[in-house]
PDB file of C-alpha atoms in Angstrom:
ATOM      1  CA  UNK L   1      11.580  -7.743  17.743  1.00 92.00           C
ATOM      2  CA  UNK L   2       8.526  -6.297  16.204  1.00 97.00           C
ATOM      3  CA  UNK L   3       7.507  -2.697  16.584  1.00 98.00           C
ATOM      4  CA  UNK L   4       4.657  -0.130  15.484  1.00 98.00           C
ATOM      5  CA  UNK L   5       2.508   2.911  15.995  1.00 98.00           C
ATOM      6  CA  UNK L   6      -0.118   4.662  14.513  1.00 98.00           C
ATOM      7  CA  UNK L   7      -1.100   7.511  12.659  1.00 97.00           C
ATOM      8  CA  UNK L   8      -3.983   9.572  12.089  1.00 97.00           C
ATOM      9  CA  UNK L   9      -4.462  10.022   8.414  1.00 97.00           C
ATOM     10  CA  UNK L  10      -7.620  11.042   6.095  1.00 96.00           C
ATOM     11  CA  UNK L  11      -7.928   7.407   5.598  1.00 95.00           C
ATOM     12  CA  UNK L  12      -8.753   7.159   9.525  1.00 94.00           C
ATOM     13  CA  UNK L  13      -5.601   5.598  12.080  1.00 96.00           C
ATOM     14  CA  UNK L  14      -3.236   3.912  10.382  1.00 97.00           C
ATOM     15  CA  UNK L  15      -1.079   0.873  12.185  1.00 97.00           C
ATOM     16  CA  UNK L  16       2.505   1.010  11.309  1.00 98.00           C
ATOM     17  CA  UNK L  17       4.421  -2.126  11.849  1.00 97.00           C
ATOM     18  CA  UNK L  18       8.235  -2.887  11.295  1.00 97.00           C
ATOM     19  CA  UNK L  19      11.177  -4.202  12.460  1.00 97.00           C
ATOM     20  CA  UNK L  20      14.439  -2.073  13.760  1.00 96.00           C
ATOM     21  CA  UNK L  21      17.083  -1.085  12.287  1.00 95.00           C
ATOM     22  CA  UNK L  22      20.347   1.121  12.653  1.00 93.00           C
ATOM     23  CA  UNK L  23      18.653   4.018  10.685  1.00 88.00           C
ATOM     24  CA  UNK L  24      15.211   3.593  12.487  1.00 92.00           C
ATOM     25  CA  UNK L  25      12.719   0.924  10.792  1.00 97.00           C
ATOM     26  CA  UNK L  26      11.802  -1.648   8.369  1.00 97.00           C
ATOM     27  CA  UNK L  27       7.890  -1.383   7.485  1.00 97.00           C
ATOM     28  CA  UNK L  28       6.810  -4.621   7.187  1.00 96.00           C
ATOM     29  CA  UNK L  29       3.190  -3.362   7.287  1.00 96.00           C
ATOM     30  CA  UNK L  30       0.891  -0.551   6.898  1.00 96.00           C
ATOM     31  CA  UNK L  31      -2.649  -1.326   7.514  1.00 95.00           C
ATOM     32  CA  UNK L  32      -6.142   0.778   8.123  1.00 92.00           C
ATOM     33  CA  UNK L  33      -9.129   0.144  10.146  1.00 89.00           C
ATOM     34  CA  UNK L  34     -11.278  -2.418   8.731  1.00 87.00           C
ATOM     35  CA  UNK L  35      -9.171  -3.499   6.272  1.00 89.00           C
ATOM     36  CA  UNK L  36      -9.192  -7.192   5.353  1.00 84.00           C
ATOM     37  CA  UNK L  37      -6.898  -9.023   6.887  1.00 84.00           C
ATOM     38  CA  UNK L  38      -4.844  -6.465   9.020  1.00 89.00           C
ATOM     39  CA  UNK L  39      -2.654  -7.691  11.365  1.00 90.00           C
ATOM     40  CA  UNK L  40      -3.589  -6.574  15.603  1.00 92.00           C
ATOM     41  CA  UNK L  41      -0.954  -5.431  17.421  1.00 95.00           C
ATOM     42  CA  UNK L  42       0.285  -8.283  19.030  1.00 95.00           C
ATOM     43  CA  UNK L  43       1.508  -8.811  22.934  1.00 96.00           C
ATOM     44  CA  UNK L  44       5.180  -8.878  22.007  1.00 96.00           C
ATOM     45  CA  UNK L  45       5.317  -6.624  20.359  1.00 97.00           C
ATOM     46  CA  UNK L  46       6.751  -2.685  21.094  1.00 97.00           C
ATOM     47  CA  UNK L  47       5.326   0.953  20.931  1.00 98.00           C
ATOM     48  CA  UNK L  48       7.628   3.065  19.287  1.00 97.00           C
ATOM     49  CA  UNK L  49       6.758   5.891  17.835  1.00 97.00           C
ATOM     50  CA  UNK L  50      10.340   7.099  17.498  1.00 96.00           C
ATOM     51  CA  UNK L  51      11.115   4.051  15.257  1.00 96.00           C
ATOM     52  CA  UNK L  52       8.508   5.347  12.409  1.00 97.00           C
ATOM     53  CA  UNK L  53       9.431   9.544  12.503  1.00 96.00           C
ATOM     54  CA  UNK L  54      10.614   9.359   8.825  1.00 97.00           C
ATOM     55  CA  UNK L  55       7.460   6.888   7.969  1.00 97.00           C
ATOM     56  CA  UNK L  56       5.080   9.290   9.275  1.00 97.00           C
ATOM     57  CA  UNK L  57       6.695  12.361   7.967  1.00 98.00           C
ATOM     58  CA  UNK L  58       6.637  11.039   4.341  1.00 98.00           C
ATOM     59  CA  UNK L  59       3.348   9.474   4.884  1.00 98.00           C
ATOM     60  CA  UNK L  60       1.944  12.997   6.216  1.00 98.00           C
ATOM     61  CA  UNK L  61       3.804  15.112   2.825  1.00 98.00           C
ATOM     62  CA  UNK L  62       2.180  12.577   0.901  1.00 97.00           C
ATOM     63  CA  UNK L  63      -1.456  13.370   2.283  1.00 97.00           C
ATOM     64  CA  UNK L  64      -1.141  17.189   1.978  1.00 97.00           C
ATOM     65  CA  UNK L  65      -0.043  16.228  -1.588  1.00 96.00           C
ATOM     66  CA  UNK L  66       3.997  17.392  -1.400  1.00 97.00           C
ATOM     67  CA  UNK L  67       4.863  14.413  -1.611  1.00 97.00           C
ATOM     68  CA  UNK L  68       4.395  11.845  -4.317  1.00 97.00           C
ATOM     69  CA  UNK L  69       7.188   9.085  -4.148  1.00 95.00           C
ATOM     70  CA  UNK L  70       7.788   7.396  -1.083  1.00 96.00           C
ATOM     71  CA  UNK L  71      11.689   6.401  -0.016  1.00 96.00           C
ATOM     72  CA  UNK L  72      11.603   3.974   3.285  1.00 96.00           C
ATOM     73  CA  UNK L  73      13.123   0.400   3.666  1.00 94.00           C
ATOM     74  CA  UNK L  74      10.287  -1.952   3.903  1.00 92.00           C
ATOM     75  CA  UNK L  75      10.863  -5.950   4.269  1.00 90.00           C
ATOM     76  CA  UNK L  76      10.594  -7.945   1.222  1.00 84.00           C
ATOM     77  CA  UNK L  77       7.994 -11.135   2.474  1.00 90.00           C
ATOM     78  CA  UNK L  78       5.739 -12.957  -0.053  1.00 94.00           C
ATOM     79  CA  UNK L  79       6.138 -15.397  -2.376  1.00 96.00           C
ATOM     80  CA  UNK L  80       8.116 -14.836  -5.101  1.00 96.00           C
ATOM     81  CA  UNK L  81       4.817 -14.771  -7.397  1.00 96.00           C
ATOM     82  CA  UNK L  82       3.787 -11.614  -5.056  1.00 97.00           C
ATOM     83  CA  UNK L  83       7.090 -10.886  -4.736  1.00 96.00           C
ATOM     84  CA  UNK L  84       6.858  -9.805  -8.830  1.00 96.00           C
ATOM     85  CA  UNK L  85       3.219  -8.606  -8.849  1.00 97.00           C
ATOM     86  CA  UNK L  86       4.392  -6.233  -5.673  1.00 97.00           C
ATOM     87  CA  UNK L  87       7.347  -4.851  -7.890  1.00 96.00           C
ATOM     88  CA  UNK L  88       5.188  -3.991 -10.656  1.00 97.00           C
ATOM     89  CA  UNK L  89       2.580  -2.037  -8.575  1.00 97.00           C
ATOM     90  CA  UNK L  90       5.863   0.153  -7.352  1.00 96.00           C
ATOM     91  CA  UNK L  91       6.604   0.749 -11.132  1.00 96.00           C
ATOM     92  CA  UNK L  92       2.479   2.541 -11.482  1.00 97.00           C
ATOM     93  CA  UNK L  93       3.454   6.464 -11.616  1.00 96.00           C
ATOM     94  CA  UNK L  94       1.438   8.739  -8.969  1.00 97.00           C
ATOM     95  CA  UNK L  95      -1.952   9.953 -10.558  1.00 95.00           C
ATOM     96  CA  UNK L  96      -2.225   7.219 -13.020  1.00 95.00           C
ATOM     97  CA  UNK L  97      -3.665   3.723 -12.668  1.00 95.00           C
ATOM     98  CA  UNK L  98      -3.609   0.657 -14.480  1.00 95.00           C
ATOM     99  CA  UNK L  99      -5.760  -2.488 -15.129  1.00 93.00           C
ATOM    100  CA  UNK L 100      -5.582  -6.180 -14.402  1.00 92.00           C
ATOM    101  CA  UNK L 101      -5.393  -7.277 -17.659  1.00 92.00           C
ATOM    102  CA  UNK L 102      -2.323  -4.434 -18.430  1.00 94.00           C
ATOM    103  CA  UNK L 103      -0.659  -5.646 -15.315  1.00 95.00           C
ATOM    104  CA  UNK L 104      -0.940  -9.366 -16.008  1.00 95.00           C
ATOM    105  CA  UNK L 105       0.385  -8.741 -19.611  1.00 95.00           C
ATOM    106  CA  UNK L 106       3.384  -6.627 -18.576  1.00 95.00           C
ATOM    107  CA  UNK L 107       4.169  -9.550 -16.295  1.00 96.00           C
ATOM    108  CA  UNK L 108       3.811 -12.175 -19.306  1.00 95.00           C
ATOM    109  CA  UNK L 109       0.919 -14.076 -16.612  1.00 94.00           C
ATOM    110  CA  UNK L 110      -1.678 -15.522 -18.751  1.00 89.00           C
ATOM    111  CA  UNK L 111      -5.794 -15.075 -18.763  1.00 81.00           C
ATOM    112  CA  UNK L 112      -5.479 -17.999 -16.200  1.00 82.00           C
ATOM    113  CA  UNK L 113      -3.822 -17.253 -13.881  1.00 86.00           C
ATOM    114  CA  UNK L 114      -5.120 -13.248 -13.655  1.00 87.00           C
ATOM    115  CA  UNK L 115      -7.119 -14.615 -10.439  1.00 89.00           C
ATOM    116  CA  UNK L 116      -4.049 -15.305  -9.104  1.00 93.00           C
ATOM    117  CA  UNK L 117      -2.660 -11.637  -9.630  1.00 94.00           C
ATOM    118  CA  UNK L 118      -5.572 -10.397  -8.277  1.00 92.00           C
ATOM    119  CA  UNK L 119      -4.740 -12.311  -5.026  1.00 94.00           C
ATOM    120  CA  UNK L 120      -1.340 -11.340  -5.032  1.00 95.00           C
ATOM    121  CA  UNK L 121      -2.680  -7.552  -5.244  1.00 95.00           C
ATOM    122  CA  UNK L 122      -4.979  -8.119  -2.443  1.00 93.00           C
ATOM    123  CA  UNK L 123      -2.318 -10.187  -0.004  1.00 94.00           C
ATOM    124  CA  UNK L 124      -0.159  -6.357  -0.443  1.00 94.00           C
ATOM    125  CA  UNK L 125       0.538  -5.720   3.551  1.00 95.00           C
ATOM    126  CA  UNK L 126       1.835  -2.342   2.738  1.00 95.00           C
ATOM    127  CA  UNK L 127      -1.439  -0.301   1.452  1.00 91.00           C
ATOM    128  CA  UNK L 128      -0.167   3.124   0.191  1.00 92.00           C
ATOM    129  CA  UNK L 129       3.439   2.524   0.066  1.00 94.00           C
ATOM    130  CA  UNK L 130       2.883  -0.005  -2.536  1.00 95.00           C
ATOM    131  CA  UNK L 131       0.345   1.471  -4.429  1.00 96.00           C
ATOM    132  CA  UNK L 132      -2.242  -1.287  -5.066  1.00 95.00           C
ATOM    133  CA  UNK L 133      -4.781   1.433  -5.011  1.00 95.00           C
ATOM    134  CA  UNK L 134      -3.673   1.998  -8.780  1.00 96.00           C
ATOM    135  CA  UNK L 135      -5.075  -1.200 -10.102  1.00 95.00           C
ATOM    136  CA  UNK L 136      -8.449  -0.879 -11.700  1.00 93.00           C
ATOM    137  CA  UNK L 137     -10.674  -2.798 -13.474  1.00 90.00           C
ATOM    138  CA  UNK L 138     -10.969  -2.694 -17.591  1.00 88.00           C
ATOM    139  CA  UNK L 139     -14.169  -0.846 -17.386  1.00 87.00           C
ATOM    140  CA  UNK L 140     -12.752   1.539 -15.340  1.00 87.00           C
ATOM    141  CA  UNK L 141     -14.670   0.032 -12.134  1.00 85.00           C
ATOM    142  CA  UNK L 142     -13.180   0.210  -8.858  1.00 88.00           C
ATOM    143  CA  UNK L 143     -12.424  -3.814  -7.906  1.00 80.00           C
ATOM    144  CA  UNK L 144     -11.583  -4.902  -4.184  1.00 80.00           C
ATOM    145  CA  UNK L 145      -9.197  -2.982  -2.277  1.00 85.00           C
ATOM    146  CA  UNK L 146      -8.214  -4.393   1.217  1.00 85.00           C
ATOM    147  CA  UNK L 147      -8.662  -1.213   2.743  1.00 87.00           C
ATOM    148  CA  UNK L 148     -12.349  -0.522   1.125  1.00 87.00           C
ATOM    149  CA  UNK L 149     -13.188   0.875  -2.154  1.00 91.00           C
ATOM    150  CA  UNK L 150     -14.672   3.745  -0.789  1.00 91.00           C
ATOM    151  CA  UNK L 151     -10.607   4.458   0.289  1.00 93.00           C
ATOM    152  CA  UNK L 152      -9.873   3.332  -3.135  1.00 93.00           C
ATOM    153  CA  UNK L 153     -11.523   6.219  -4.642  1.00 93.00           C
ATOM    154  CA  UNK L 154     -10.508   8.397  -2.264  1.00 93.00           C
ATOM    155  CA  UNK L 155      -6.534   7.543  -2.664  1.00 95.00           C
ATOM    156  CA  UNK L 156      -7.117   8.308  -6.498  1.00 95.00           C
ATOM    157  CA  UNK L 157      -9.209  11.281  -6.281  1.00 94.00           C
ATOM    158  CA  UNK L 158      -6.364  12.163  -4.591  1.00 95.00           C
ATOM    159  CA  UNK L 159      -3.773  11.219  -6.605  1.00 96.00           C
ATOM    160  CA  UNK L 160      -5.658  12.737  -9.551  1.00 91.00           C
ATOM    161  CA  UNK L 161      -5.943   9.904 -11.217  1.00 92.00           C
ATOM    162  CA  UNK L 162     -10.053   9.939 -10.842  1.00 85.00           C
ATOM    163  CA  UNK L 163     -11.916  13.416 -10.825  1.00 81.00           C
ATOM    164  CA  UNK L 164     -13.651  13.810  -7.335  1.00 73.00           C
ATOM    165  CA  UNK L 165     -17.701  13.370  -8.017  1.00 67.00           C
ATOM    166  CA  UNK L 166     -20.499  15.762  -7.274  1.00 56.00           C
ATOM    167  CA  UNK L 167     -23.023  14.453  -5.344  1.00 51.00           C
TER     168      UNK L 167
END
């Protein structure tokens, strides 16, 4: 059985989807409106807000910026390419980021197959918690995020990794 809910967040609602367990939850998703790709809340599946308590509380420290490592069960899907390339983006400390090109070499993937990566980044169905956000360009530039760059920027403004701009 699936489940999910949603929370408001500074990012606008967020869906939370998962599947039960003893303890409450396995996040198998965590999408925002807009995003590419985000899975709709299908017709079998349940509302259950109960199911995501701890989800949302850490979720909610981690917006009001007490919180900066997350610690929730979420189901391992992908390939075992994005499978990798997903473990890696856990391993980028809060307020930093990283590039491509770093991620790709501490991966051993070579120049050709960096597009691929770069897939693998965007194909992430659990924005936030696995911090894909943290990936920038070599010039600095903020490259696709599924969930907008605009959010991009916020998420490391946030973090502190990017100093918020005057305009």
């Amino acid at each position: 059985m699936t489940v999910h809910t949603t929370m408001t967040s500074p990012l606008g609602e967020l869906l939370l989807v998962g599947e039960p367990t003893p303890d409450g939850v396995s996040l198998t998703s965590l999408s925002m409106p807009g995003q590419r790709n985000a899975p709709a809340v299908q017709s079998g599946w349940a509302r259950d807000p109960g199911r995501f308590s701890e989800i949302a509380r850490q979720l909610a420290a981690y917006f009001s910026g007490e919180l900066t490592e997350f610690d929730m069960e979420f189901t391992r899907g992908g390939t075992d390419f994005q499978q990798r390339v997903w473990s890696a983006l856990e391993e980028i400390p809060y307020g930093t980021s990283t590039t491509y090109g770093a991620l790709a070499g501490r991966l051993g993937v070579d120049r050709a197959r960096v597009q691929a990566l770069g897939a693998a980044i965007g194909a992430n169905p659990l924005l936030l918690v696995r911090p894909c956000h943290r990936v920038i360009g070599a010039d600095g530039s903020m490259r696709g995020y599924a969930g907008g760059v605009e959010r991009k920027v916020q998420l490391l403004t946030h973090e502190g990794a990017l100093q918020p701009t005057l305009v």
